Amino acid sequence: MRVPILIVFAFFVSSSVLTAEGLRQDKILVGHTERVSSVAWSPKGKCLISGSYDNTIKLWDVSLGKVTSSLEAVDGGWITSVSWCPDGKTIASGEYGGVIRLWDTVNFKPASTFVGHTSEVAFVAWSPSGGKLASIEDGYLALWDAVTQKRIHDFKAEKEWINSMAWNPSGKTLAAGYASGIIRIWSTESHQITSVFEAHSGNVCALAFSPDGKILASSESGSIQLWDTTTYKNITELSGHSCEMITYSHGKFAGQYIPTITTISFNSKGNMLVSGGQDKMLVLWDIANRKSLSKIIAHTDSINAVAWSPDAKQ
């Protein structure tokens, strides 16, 4: 029986495909020349896309470990985020210059552009139905109509900076994580806050809902918190990543920091979670038993993005 496959992208140009059983490396994908910022599987799990600071989006045939198409940002901007529409027909990309672009997956050409952001689009994600898009730019969350490319609403919290977001599988709410450690749950219908709670002592670096929408996972430096989405009360804390200080030196800048857990993702069954971070570590979690199943040093630098293949039986 084949085990689940997940794809892991690191800080610079290397990427790896691993099996979930023991997190064994299956293959390394090499093709980008700069930092890989984001990755997304096609809905059927036959291929995946990656976005990079080399200004390209690459389409990969995972079974062959090869690039089948390479899309270049029209304006030559860094690709900061990629997301595949649930119907498989369109890819959305966020760019450093403030552009959200849609790409046709039939001929892999630019289809349309969302205008309105003025600085880096840090994150872009389709709604579960594919009718809407959410994006993060300049510290706030924006909601878009995917058909008309019109902005529906800006979700802003006064004097708060948003770092992360996730769609609830119902599509009715968005979770937003802030630099203050606060998580706000926004209604995509009334555009009002439905819940707000203090989740962490610092930046909420990543968010992910379980497929059934019953659990929200959030991360910061060293730990992951699981929340019951009925009450938004804490279920448990998952600790397994390194909390050892990292020393850095870049020209005139030097100092230390605690590595953050930058990315988290549930598998399609909701029984496992994978996390990656600045400690270069990948950790596989058993959600029912609240413990780590496996952990490895997956890359030589920070892990920016992880994503499971859609079919957990692969």
PDB file of C-alpha atoms in Angstrom:
ATOM      1  CA  MET A   1       0.000   0.000   0.000  1.00  0.00           C
ATOM      2  CA  ARG A   2       1.359   3.400  -0.946  1.00  0.00           C
ATOM      3  CA  VAL A   3       1.580   6.024   1.774  1.00  0.00           C
ATOM      4  CA  PRO A   4       0.708   9.721   1.516  1.00  0.00           C
ATOM      5  CA  ILE A   5       3.059  11.966  -0.379  1.00  0.00           C
ATOM      6  CA  LEU A   6       3.815  15.507   0.605  1.00  0.00           C
ATOM      7  CA  ILE A   7       5.894  18.164  -1.030  1.00  0.00           C
ATOM      8  CA  VAL A   8       8.286  20.354   0.901  1.00  0.00           C
ATOM      9  CA  PHE A   9       9.845  23.553  -0.361  1.00  0.00           C
ATOM     10  CA  ALA A  10      12.856  25.142   1.276  1.00  0.00           C
ATOM     11  CA  PHE A  11      14.228  28.652   1.608  1.00  0.00           C
ATOM     12  CA  PHE A  12      16.358  28.737  -1.512  1.00  0.00           C
ATOM     13  CA  VAL A  13      16.183  26.643  -4.697  1.00  0.00           C
ATOM     14  CA  SER A  14      15.921  23.020  -3.568  1.00  0.00           C
ATOM     15  CA  SER A  15      12.713  21.135  -2.964  1.00  0.00           C
ATOM     16  CA  SER A  16      11.871  17.616  -1.879  1.00  0.00           C
ATOM     17  CA  VAL A  17       9.100  15.070  -2.256  1.00  0.00           C
ATOM     18  CA  LEU A  18       8.782  12.796   0.759  1.00  0.00           C
ATOM     19  CA  THR A  19       6.637   9.855   1.779  1.00  0.00           C
ATOM     20  CA  ALA A  20       4.785  10.386   5.040  1.00  0.00           C
ATOM     21  CA  GLU A  21       5.906   7.049   6.444  1.00  0.00           C
ATOM     22  CA  GLY A  22       9.059   8.044   8.291  1.00  0.00           C
ATOM     23  CA  LEU A  23       9.289  11.199   6.147  1.00  0.00           C
ATOM     24  CA  ARG A  24      11.572   9.427   3.704  1.00  0.00           C
ATOM     25  CA  GLN A  25      12.811  11.500   0.801  1.00  0.00           C
ATOM     26  CA  ASP A  26      11.437  10.268  -2.527  1.00  0.00           C
ATOM     27  CA  LYS A  27      12.999  12.797  -4.887  1.00  0.00           C
ATOM     28  CA  ILE A  28      14.497  16.284  -5.109  1.00  0.00           C
ATOM     29  CA  LEU A  29      13.018  18.807  -7.540  1.00  0.00           C
ATOM     30  CA  VAL A  30      15.466  21.349  -8.899  1.00  0.00           C
ATOM     31  CA  GLY A  31      14.531  24.083 -11.345  1.00  0.00           C
ATOM     32  CA  HIS A  32      14.223  27.462  -9.634  1.00  0.00           C
ATOM     33  CA  THR A  33      17.224  29.753  -9.330  1.00  0.00           C
ATOM     34  CA  GLU A  34      16.040  31.773  -6.334  1.00  0.00           C
ATOM     35  CA  ARG A  35      14.014  31.319  -3.158  1.00  0.00           C
ATOM     36  CA  VAL A  36      10.901  29.137  -3.505  1.00  0.00           C
ATOM     37  CA  SER A  37       8.088  30.948  -1.725  1.00  0.00           C
ATOM     38  CA  SER A  38       4.996  28.816  -2.236  1.00  0.00           C
ATOM     39  CA  VAL A  39       3.652  25.522  -3.566  1.00  0.00           C
ATOM     40  CA  ALA A  40       0.232  24.073  -4.426  1.00  0.00           C
ATOM     41  CA  TRP A  41      -0.986  20.694  -5.703  1.00  0.00           C
ATOM     42  CA  SER A  42      -3.481  20.426  -8.537  1.00  0.00           C
ATOM     43  CA  PRO A  43      -6.907  19.300  -7.222  1.00  0.00           C
ATOM     44  CA  LYS A  44      -6.453  15.832  -8.732  1.00  0.00           C
ATOM     45  CA  GLY A  45      -2.917  15.537  -7.386  1.00  0.00           C
ATOM     46  CA  LYS A  46      -1.290  14.773 -10.723  1.00  0.00           C
ATOM     47  CA  CYS A  47       0.998  17.790 -10.713  1.00  0.00           C
ATOM     48  CA  LEU A  48       1.967  20.789  -8.627  1.00  0.00           C
ATOM     49  CA  ILE A  49       3.034  24.379  -9.034  1.00  0.00           C
ATOM     50  CA  SER A  50       5.726  26.356  -7.266  1.00  0.00           C
ATOM     51  CA  GLY A  51       6.284  30.101  -7.088  1.00  0.00           C
ATOM     52  CA  SER A  52       9.705  31.664  -6.680  1.00  0.00           C
ATOM     53  CA  TYR A  53      11.664  34.867  -6.294  1.00  0.00           C
ATOM     54  CA  ASP A  54      13.196  34.056  -9.678  1.00  0.00           C
ATOM     55  CA  ASN A  55       9.949  35.576 -11.066  1.00  0.00           C
ATOM     56  CA  THR A  56       8.577  32.262 -12.308  1.00  0.00           C
ATOM     57  CA  ILE A  57       5.848  29.739 -11.599  1.00  0.00           C
ATOM     58  CA  LYS A  58       6.817  26.192 -12.492  1.00  0.00           C
ATOM     59  CA  LEU A  59       4.491  23.287 -13.224  1.00  0.00           C
ATOM     60  CA  TRP A  60       5.942  19.941 -12.133  1.00  0.00           C
ATOM     61  CA  ASP A  61       5.219  16.382 -13.144  1.00  0.00           C
ATOM     62  CA  VAL A  62       5.968  14.850  -9.750  1.00  0.00           C
ATOM     63  CA  SER A  63       6.185  11.268 -10.999  1.00  0.00           C
ATOM     64  CA  LEU A  64       8.964  12.282 -13.397  1.00  0.00           C
ATOM     65  CA  GLY A  65      10.418  14.981 -11.147  1.00  0.00           C
ATOM     66  CA  LYS A  66      10.516  17.370 -14.106  1.00  0.00           C
ATOM     67  CA  VAL A  67       9.257  20.834 -15.008  1.00  0.00           C
ATOM     68  CA  THR A  68       6.602  20.657 -17.742  1.00  0.00           C
ATOM     69  CA  SER A  69       5.859  24.397 -17.998  1.00  0.00           C
ATOM     70  CA  SER A  70       7.429  27.613 -16.724  1.00  0.00           C
ATOM     71  CA  LEU A  71       5.406  30.819 -16.430  1.00  0.00           C
ATOM     72  CA  GLU A  72       7.187  34.139 -16.071  1.00  0.00           C
ATOM     73  CA  ALA A  73       5.702  37.090 -14.204  1.00  0.00           C
ATOM     74  CA  VAL A  74       4.487  39.570 -16.817  1.00  0.00           C
ATOM     75  CA  ASP A  75       5.998  42.549 -15.007  1.00  0.00           C
ATOM     76  CA  GLY A  76       9.082  40.689 -13.851  1.00  0.00           C
ATOM     77  CA  GLY A  77       8.049  40.658 -10.180  1.00  0.00           C
ATOM     78  CA  TRP A  78       8.813  38.068  -7.512  1.00  0.00           C
ATOM     79  CA  ILE A  79       6.162  35.378  -7.143  1.00  0.00           C
ATOM     80  CA  THR A  80       5.271  35.457  -3.449  1.00  0.00           C
ATOM     81  CA  SER A  81       2.316  33.051  -3.389  1.00  0.00           C
ATOM     82  CA  VAL A  82       0.490  30.544  -5.607  1.00  0.00           C
ATOM     83  CA  SER A  83      -2.912  28.875  -5.248  1.00  0.00           C
ATOM     84  CA  TRP A  84      -4.749  26.389  -7.468  1.00  0.00           C
ATOM     85  CA  CYS A  85      -8.494  26.925  -7.984  1.00  0.00           C
ATOM     86  CA  PRO A  86     -10.554  23.941  -6.724  1.00  0.00           C
ATOM     87  CA  ASP A  87     -11.931  23.324 -10.243  1.00  0.00           C
ATOM     88  CA  GLY A  88      -8.370  22.944 -11.533  1.00  0.00           C
ATOM     89  CA  LYS A  89      -8.875  25.404 -14.396  1.00  0.00           C
ATOM     90  CA  THR A  90      -7.103  28.465 -12.970  1.00  0.00           C
ATOM     91  CA  ILE A  91      -4.014  29.324 -10.947  1.00  0.00           C
ATOM     92  CA  ALA A  92      -3.765  32.500  -8.863  1.00  0.00           C
ATOM     93  CA  SER A  93      -0.423  34.098  -8.117  1.00  0.00           C
ATOM     94  CA  GLY A  94       0.534  36.943  -5.808  1.00  0.00           C
ATOM     95  CA  GLU A  95       3.446  39.166  -6.802  1.00  0.00           C
ATOM     96  CA  TYR A  96       5.831  41.439  -4.969  1.00  0.00           C
ATOM     97  CA  GLY A  97       4.716  44.443  -7.013  1.00  0.00           C
ATOM     98  CA  GLY A  98       1.143  44.220  -5.713  1.00  0.00           C
ATOM     99  CA  VAL A  99      -0.392  42.204  -8.552  1.00  0.00           C
ATOM    100  CA  ILE A 100      -2.727  39.225  -8.260  1.00  0.00           C
ATOM    101  CA  ARG A 101      -2.738  37.368 -11.553  1.00  0.00           C
ATOM    102  CA  LEU A 102      -4.900  34.512 -12.813  1.00  0.00           C
ATOM    103  CA  TRP A 103      -3.404  31.940 -15.193  1.00  0.00           C
ATOM    104  CA  ASP A 104      -5.315  29.613 -17.520  1.00  0.00           C
ATOM    105  CA  THR A 105      -4.189  26.018 -16.876  1.00  0.00           C
ATOM    106  CA  VAL A 106      -5.153  24.896 -20.396  1.00  0.00           C
ATOM    107  CA  ASN A 107      -2.533  26.974 -22.210  1.00  0.00           C
ATOM    108  CA  PHE A 108      -0.756  28.399 -19.140  1.00  0.00           C
ATOM    109  CA  LYS A 109      -1.146  31.996 -20.224  1.00  0.00           C
ATOM    110  CA  PRO A 110      -2.168  35.038 -18.124  1.00  0.00           C
ATOM    111  CA  ALA A 111      -5.978  35.225 -18.029  1.00  0.00           C
ATOM    112  CA  SER A 112      -6.704  38.331 -15.933  1.00  0.00           C
ATOM    113  CA  THR A 113      -5.282  40.668 -13.300  1.00  0.00           C
ATOM    114  CA  PHE A 114      -6.672  41.947 -10.012  1.00  0.00           C
ATOM    115  CA  VAL A 115      -5.873  45.617  -9.482  1.00  0.00           C
ATOM    116  CA  GLY A 116      -5.925  47.318  -6.102  1.00  0.00           C
ATOM    117  CA  HIS A 117      -2.916  46.316  -4.047  1.00  0.00           C
ATOM    118  CA  THR A 118      -0.037  48.758  -3.937  1.00  0.00           C
ATOM    119  CA  SER A 119       2.667  46.637  -2.305  1.00  0.00           C
ATOM    120  CA  GLU A 120       3.690  43.000  -1.917  1.00  0.00           C
ATOM    121  CA  VAL A 121       0.872  40.449  -2.038  1.00  0.00           C
ATOM    122  CA  ALA A 122       2.170  38.225   0.735  1.00  0.00           C
ATOM    123  CA  PHE A 123      -0.444  35.490   0.369  1.00  0.00           C
ATOM    124  CA  VAL A 124      -3.307  34.525  -1.924  1.00  0.00           C
ATOM    125  CA  ALA A 125      -5.827  31.676  -1.510  1.00  0.00           C
ATOM    126  CA  TRP A 126      -8.986  30.501  -3.276  1.00  0.00           C
ATOM    127  CA  SER A 127     -12.176  29.926  -1.339  1.00  0.00           C
ATOM    128  CA  PRO A 128     -13.276  26.262  -1.151  1.00  0.00           C
ATOM    129  CA  SER A 129     -15.941  26.923  -3.816  1.00  0.00           C
ATOM    130  CA  GLY A 130     -13.534  28.790  -6.088  1.00  0.00           C
ATOM    131  CA  GLY A 131     -15.835  31.809  -6.273  1.00  0.00           C
ATOM    132  CA  LYS A 132     -13.683  34.099  -4.171  1.00  0.00           C
ATOM    133  CA  LEU A 133     -10.054  34.886  -3.445  1.00  0.00           C
ATOM    134  CA  ALA A 134      -8.466  36.171  -0.247  1.00  0.00           C
ATOM    135  CA  SER A 135      -5.145  38.008  -0.172  1.00  0.00           C
ATOM    136  CA  ILE A 136      -2.799  39.591   2.360  1.00  0.00           C
ATOM    137  CA  GLU A 137      -1.131  42.889   1.548  1.00  0.00           C
ATOM    138  CA  ASP A 138       0.357  45.649   3.668  1.00  0.00           C
ATOM    139  CA  GLY A 139      -0.927  44.202   6.920  1.00  0.00           C
ATOM    140  CA  TYR A 140      -4.578  43.619   6.008  1.00  0.00           C
ATOM    141  CA  LEU A 141      -6.787  40.949   4.487  1.00  0.00           C
ATOM    142  CA  ALA A 142      -8.729  41.538   1.267  1.00  0.00           C
ATOM    143  CA  LEU A 143     -11.633  39.543  -0.205  1.00  0.00           C
ATOM    144  CA  TRP A 144     -12.179  39.412  -3.986  1.00  0.00           C
ATOM    145  CA  ASP A 145     -14.854  38.209  -6.401  1.00  0.00           C
ATOM    146  CA  ALA A 146     -12.975  35.729  -8.594  1.00  0.00           C
ATOM    147  CA  VAL A 147     -15.332  36.218 -11.550  1.00  0.00           C
ATOM    148  CA  THR A 148     -15.441  40.023 -11.727  1.00  0.00           C
ATOM    149  CA  GLN A 149     -11.981  40.560 -10.163  1.00  0.00           C
ATOM    150  CA  LYS A 150     -13.593  43.235  -7.978  1.00  0.00           C
ATOM    151  CA  ARG A 151     -12.616  43.745  -4.362  1.00  0.00           C
ATOM    152  CA  ILE A 152     -15.508  42.802  -2.083  1.00  0.00           C
ATOM    153  CA  HIS A 153     -14.166  43.890   1.299  1.00  0.00           C
ATOM    154  CA  ASP A 154     -11.032  44.782   3.280  1.00  0.00           C
ATOM    155  CA  PHE A 155     -10.776  43.174   6.709  1.00  0.00           C
ATOM    156  CA  LYS A 156      -8.787  45.582   8.858  1.00  0.00           C
ATOM    157  CA  ALA A 157      -8.029  45.609  12.570  1.00  0.00           C
ATOM    158  CA  GLU A 158      -6.818  48.981  13.842  1.00  0.00           C
ATOM    159  CA  LYS A 159      -3.076  49.070  14.562  1.00  0.00           C
ATOM    160  CA  GLU A 160      -2.814  45.324  13.877  1.00  0.00           C
ATOM    161  CA  TRP A 161      -0.587  43.635  11.298  1.00  0.00           C
ATOM    162  CA  ILE A 162      -1.760  40.386   9.713  1.00  0.00           C
ATOM    163  CA  ASN A 163       0.797  37.638   9.074  1.00  0.00           C
ATOM    164  CA  SER A 164      -1.294  34.602   8.131  1.00  0.00           C
ATOM    165  CA  MET A 165      -4.749  33.486   7.027  1.00  0.00           C
ATOM    166  CA  ALA A 166      -6.772  30.357   6.261  1.00  0.00           C
ATOM    167  CA  TRP A 167     -10.179  29.592   4.779  1.00  0.00           C
ATOM    168  CA  ASN A 168     -12.598  27.528   6.832  1.00  0.00           C
ATOM    169  CA  PRO A 169     -13.657  24.577   4.611  1.00  0.00           C
ATOM    170  CA  SER A 170     -17.238  25.894   4.707  1.00  0.00           C
ATOM    171  CA  GLY A 171     -16.058  29.078   2.987  1.00  0.00           C
ATOM    172  CA  LYS A 172     -18.153  31.120   5.418  1.00  0.00           C
ATOM    173  CA  THR A 173     -15.265  32.368   7.559  1.00  0.00           C
ATOM    174  CA  LEU A 174     -11.605  33.321   7.317  1.00  0.00           C
ATOM    175  CA  ALA A 175      -9.092  32.984  10.135  1.00  0.00           C
ATOM    176  CA  ALA A 176      -6.516  35.764  10.334  1.00  0.00           C
ATOM    177  CA  GLY A 177      -3.370  35.645  12.479  1.00  0.00           C
ATOM    178  CA  TYR A 178      -1.750  38.869  13.667  1.00  0.00           C
ATOM    179  CA  ALA A 179       1.674  40.013  14.856  1.00  0.00           C
ATOM    180  CA  SER A 180       0.229  40.616  18.318  1.00  0.00           C
ATOM    181  CA  GLY A 181      -0.585  36.914  18.763  1.00  0.00           C
ATOM    182  CA  ILE A 182      -4.309  37.500  18.224  1.00  0.00           C
ATOM    183  CA  ILE A 183      -6.462  35.389  15.900  1.00  0.00           C
ATOM    184  CA  ARG A 184      -9.643  36.894  14.474  1.00  0.00           C
ATOM    185  CA  ILE A 185     -12.354  34.921  12.720  1.00  0.00           C
ATOM    186  CA  TRP A 186     -14.062  36.992  10.031  1.00  0.00           C
ATOM    187  CA  SER A 187     -17.392  36.229   8.377  1.00  0.00           C
ATOM    188  CA  THR A 188     -17.123  36.295   4.574  1.00  0.00           C
ATOM    189  CA  GLU A 189     -20.850  37.074   4.404  1.00  0.00           C
ATOM    190  CA  SER A 190     -21.421  39.816   7.001  1.00  0.00           C
ATOM    191  CA  HIS A 191     -17.739  40.895   7.005  1.00  0.00           C
ATOM    192  CA  GLN A 192     -17.885  41.074  10.797  1.00  0.00           C
ATOM    193  CA  ILE A 193     -15.681  39.456  13.450  1.00  0.00           C
ATOM    194  CA  THR A 194     -17.329  36.310  14.809  1.00  0.00           C
ATOM    195  CA  SER A 195     -14.551  35.365  17.257  1.00  0.00           C
ATOM    196  CA  VAL A 196     -11.340  36.895  18.557  1.00  0.00           C
ATOM    197  CA  PHE A 197      -8.864  35.338  20.971  1.00  0.00           C
ATOM    198  CA  GLU A 198      -5.250  35.537  22.116  1.00  0.00           C
ATOM    199  CA  ALA A 199      -3.500  32.530  20.608  1.00  0.00           C
ATOM    200  CA  HIS A 200       0.215  33.204  21.029  1.00  0.00           C
ATOM    201  CA  SER A 201       2.613  35.547  22.770  1.00  0.00           C
ATOM    202  CA  GLY A 202       4.031  36.700  19.435  1.00  0.00           C
ATOM    203  CA  ASN A 203       3.477  36.481  15.675  1.00  0.00           C
ATOM    204  CA  VAL A 204       0.880  33.998  14.470  1.00  0.00           C
ATOM    205  CA  CYS A 205       3.063  32.672  11.672  1.00  0.00           C
ATOM    206  CA  ALA A 206       0.780  30.072  10.075  1.00  0.00           C
ATOM    207  CA  LEU A 207      -2.829  28.864  10.198  1.00  0.00           C
ATOM    208  CA  ALA A 208      -4.611  25.759   8.899  1.00  0.00           C
ATOM    209  CA  PHE A 209      -8.104  24.309   9.311  1.00  0.00           C
ATOM    210  CA  SER A 210      -8.697  20.567   9.453  1.00  0.00           C
ATOM    211  CA  PRO A 211     -10.703  19.299   6.445  1.00  0.00           C
ATOM    212  CA  ASP A 212     -13.886  18.957   8.529  1.00  0.00           C
ATOM    213  CA  GLY A 213     -13.432  22.468   9.905  1.00  0.00           C
ATOM    214  CA  LYS A 214     -13.528  21.304  13.524  1.00  0.00           C
ATOM    215  CA  ILE A 215      -9.916  22.190  14.386  1.00  0.00           C
ATOM    216  CA  LEU A 216      -7.845  25.300  13.682  1.00  0.00           C
ATOM    217  CA  ALA A 217      -4.074  24.941  14.000  1.00  0.00           C
ATOM    218  CA  SER A 218      -1.845  27.968  14.586  1.00  0.00           C
ATOM    219  CA  SER A 219       1.913  28.318  14.976  1.00  0.00           C
ATOM    220  CA  GLU A 220       4.592  30.628  16.303  1.00  0.00           C
ATOM    221  CA  SER A 221       8.137  30.086  17.577  1.00  0.00           C
ATOM    222  CA  GLY A 222       8.560  26.496  18.719  1.00  0.00           C
ATOM    223  CA  SER A 223       4.936  25.451  19.183  1.00  0.00           C
ATOM    224  CA  ILE A 224       1.634  24.711  17.461  1.00  0.00           C
ATOM    225  CA  GLN A 225      -1.721  25.277  19.126  1.00  0.00           C
ATOM    226  CA  LEU A 226      -4.893  23.371  18.246  1.00  0.00           C
ATOM    227  CA  TRP A 227      -8.257  25.122  18.713  1.00  0.00           C
ATOM    228  CA  ASP A 228     -11.833  23.798  18.855  1.00  0.00           C
ATOM    229  CA  THR A 229     -13.657  25.850  16.215  1.00  0.00           C
ATOM    230  CA  THR A 230     -17.002  25.535  18.008  1.00  0.00           C
ATOM    231  CA  THR A 231     -15.778  27.528  20.998  1.00  0.00           C
ATOM    232  CA  TYR A 232     -12.253  28.513  19.924  1.00  0.00           C
ATOM    233  CA  LYS A 233     -10.988  27.078  23.171  1.00  0.00           C
ATOM    234  CA  ASN A 234      -7.522  25.539  23.205  1.00  0.00           C
ATOM    235  CA  ILE A 235      -7.365  21.769  22.721  1.00  0.00           C
ATOM    236  CA  THR A 236      -3.640  21.183  23.132  1.00  0.00           C
ATOM    237  CA  GLU A 237      -0.146  22.372  22.333  1.00  0.00           C
ATOM    238  CA  LEU A 238       2.190  20.473  20.026  1.00  0.00           C
ATOM    239  CA  SER A 239       5.869  20.975  20.859  1.00  0.00           C
ATOM    240  CA  GLY A 240       8.660  19.423  18.864  1.00  0.00           C
ATOM    241  CA  HIS A 241      10.438  22.071  16.860  1.00  0.00           C
ATOM    242  CA  SER A 242      13.679  23.629  18.029  1.00  0.00           C
ATOM    243  CA  CYS A 243      13.595  26.673  20.312  1.00  0.00           C
ATOM    244  CA  GLU A 244      17.354  27.169  20.268  1.00  0.00           C
ATOM    245  CA  MET A 245      18.464  30.673  19.340  1.00  0.00           C
ATOM    246  CA  ILE A 246      19.778  31.126  15.810  1.00  0.00           C
ATOM    247  CA  THR A 247      22.619  33.588  15.258  1.00  0.00           C
ATOM    248  CA  TYR A 248      22.701  35.501  12.000  1.00  0.00           C
ATOM    249  CA  SER A 249      25.046  37.988  10.351  1.00  0.00           C
ATOM    250  CA  HIS A 250      24.283  39.845   7.112  1.00  0.00           C
ATOM    251  CA  GLY A 251      26.683  42.698   6.459  1.00  0.00           C
ATOM    252  CA  LYS A 252      26.027  45.364   9.107  1.00  0.00           C
ATOM    253  CA  PHE A 253      23.136  43.397  10.571  1.00  0.00           C
ATOM    254  CA  ALA A 254      23.660  40.713  13.195  1.00  0.00           C
ATOM    255  CA  GLY A 255      21.723  39.232  16.062  1.00  0.00           C
ATOM    256  CA  GLN A 256      19.782  36.239  17.318  1.00  0.00           C
ATOM    257  CA  TYR A 257      16.235  34.958  17.001  1.00  0.00           C
ATOM    258  CA  ILE A 258      14.106  31.972  18.006  1.00  0.00           C
ATOM    259  CA  PRO A 259      13.171  29.969  14.881  1.00  0.00           C
ATOM    260  CA  THR A 260       9.504  30.145  13.922  1.00  0.00           C
ATOM    261  CA  ILE A 261       7.220  27.435  12.554  1.00  0.00           C
ATOM    262  CA  THR A 262       6.512  29.038   9.212  1.00  0.00           C
ATOM    263  CA  THR A 263       4.132  26.536   7.593  1.00  0.00           C
ATOM    264  CA  ILE A 264       1.568  23.905   8.659  1.00  0.00           C
ATOM    265  CA  SER A 265      -0.784  21.669   6.692  1.00  0.00           C
ATOM    266  CA  PHE A 266      -3.402  18.996   7.481  1.00  0.00           C
ATOM    267  CA  ASN A 267      -3.671  15.923   5.285  1.00  0.00           C
ATOM    268  CA  SER A 268      -7.001  15.294   3.539  1.00  0.00           C
ATOM    269  CA  LYS A 269      -8.157  12.853   6.240  1.00  0.00           C
ATOM    270  CA  GLY A 270      -7.432  15.341   9.016  1.00  0.00           C
ATOM    271  CA  ASN A 271      -5.635  12.752  11.118  1.00  0.00           C
ATOM    272  CA  MET A 272      -2.135  14.103  10.471  1.00  0.00           C
ATOM    273  CA  LEU A 273      -0.495  17.506  10.378  1.00  0.00           C
ATOM    274  CA  VAL A 274       2.897  18.421   8.984  1.00  0.00           C
ATOM    275  CA  SER A 275       4.904  21.473  10.038  1.00  0.00           C
ATOM    276  CA  GLY A 276       8.100  23.105   8.834  1.00  0.00           C
ATOM    277  CA  GLY A 277      10.113  26.066  10.006  1.00  0.00           C
ATOM    278  CA  GLN A 278      13.252  28.117  10.281  1.00  0.00           C
ATOM    279  CA  ASP A 279      14.906  25.292  12.244  1.00  0.00           C
ATOM    280  CA  LYS A 280      15.056  23.398   8.890  1.00  0.00           C
ATOM    281  CA  MET A 281      12.972  20.684  10.526  1.00  0.00           C
ATOM    282  CA  LEU A 282       9.920  18.873   9.228  1.00  0.00           C
ATOM    283  CA  VAL A 283       7.628  17.289  11.841  1.00  0.00           C
ATOM    284  CA  LEU A 284       4.745  14.881  11.226  1.00  0.00           C
ATOM    285  CA  TRP A 285       2.009  14.948  13.896  1.00  0.00           C
ATOM    286  CA  ASP A 286      -0.647  12.418  14.930  1.00  0.00           C
ATOM    287  CA  ILE A 287      -3.658  14.627  15.684  1.00  0.00           C
ATOM    288  CA  ALA A 288      -5.717  12.035  17.611  1.00  0.00           C
ATOM    289  CA  ASN A 289      -2.858  11.165  19.971  1.00  0.00           C
ATOM    290  CA  ARG A 290      -1.393  14.693  20.019  1.00  0.00           C
ATOM    291  CA  LYS A 291       2.164  13.525  19.422  1.00  0.00           C
ATOM    292  CA  SER A 292       4.876  13.649  16.774  1.00  0.00           C
ATOM    293  CA  LEU A 293       5.260  10.566  14.583  1.00  0.00           C
ATOM    294  CA  SER A 294       8.481  11.563  12.885  1.00  0.00           C
ATOM    295  CA  LYS A 295      10.842  14.479  12.495  1.00  0.00           C
ATOM    296  CA  ILE A 296      13.768  15.131  10.190  1.00  0.00           C
ATOM    297  CA  ILE A 297      16.112  17.927   9.191  1.00  0.00           C
ATOM    298  CA  ALA A 298      14.622  18.272   5.720  1.00  0.00           C
ATOM    299  CA  HIS A 299      16.696  21.043   4.162  1.00  0.00           C
ATOM    300  CA  THR A 300      19.842  23.078   4.605  1.00  0.00           C
ATOM    301  CA  ASP A 301      17.852  26.263   5.233  1.00  0.00           C
ATOM    302  CA  SER A 302      14.421  27.428   6.382  1.00  0.00           C
ATOM    303  CA  ILE A 303      11.328  25.605   5.111  1.00  0.00           C
ATOM    304  CA  ASN A 304       8.856  28.073   3.607  1.00  0.00           C
ATOM    305  CA  ALA A 305       5.985  25.876   2.477  1.00  0.00           C
ATOM    306  CA  VAL A 306       4.576  22.374   2.851  1.00  0.00           C
ATOM    307  CA  ALA A 307       1.579  20.792   1.147  1.00  0.00           C
ATOM    308  CA  TRP A 308       0.037  17.326   1.159  1.00  0.00           C
ATOM    309  CA  SER A 309      -1.010  15.548  -1.992  1.00  0.00           C
ATOM    310  CA  PRO A 310      -4.834  15.696  -2.210  1.00  0.00           C
ATOM    311  CA  ASP A 311      -5.339  11.924  -1.917  1.00  0.00           C
ATOM    312  CA  ALA A 312      -3.957  10.677   1.393  1.00  0.00           C
ATOM    313  CA  LYS A 313      -3.875   7.143  -0.029  1.00  0.00           C
ATOM    314  CA  GLN A 314      -1.264   8.007  -2.621  1.00  0.00           C
TER     315      GLN A 314
END
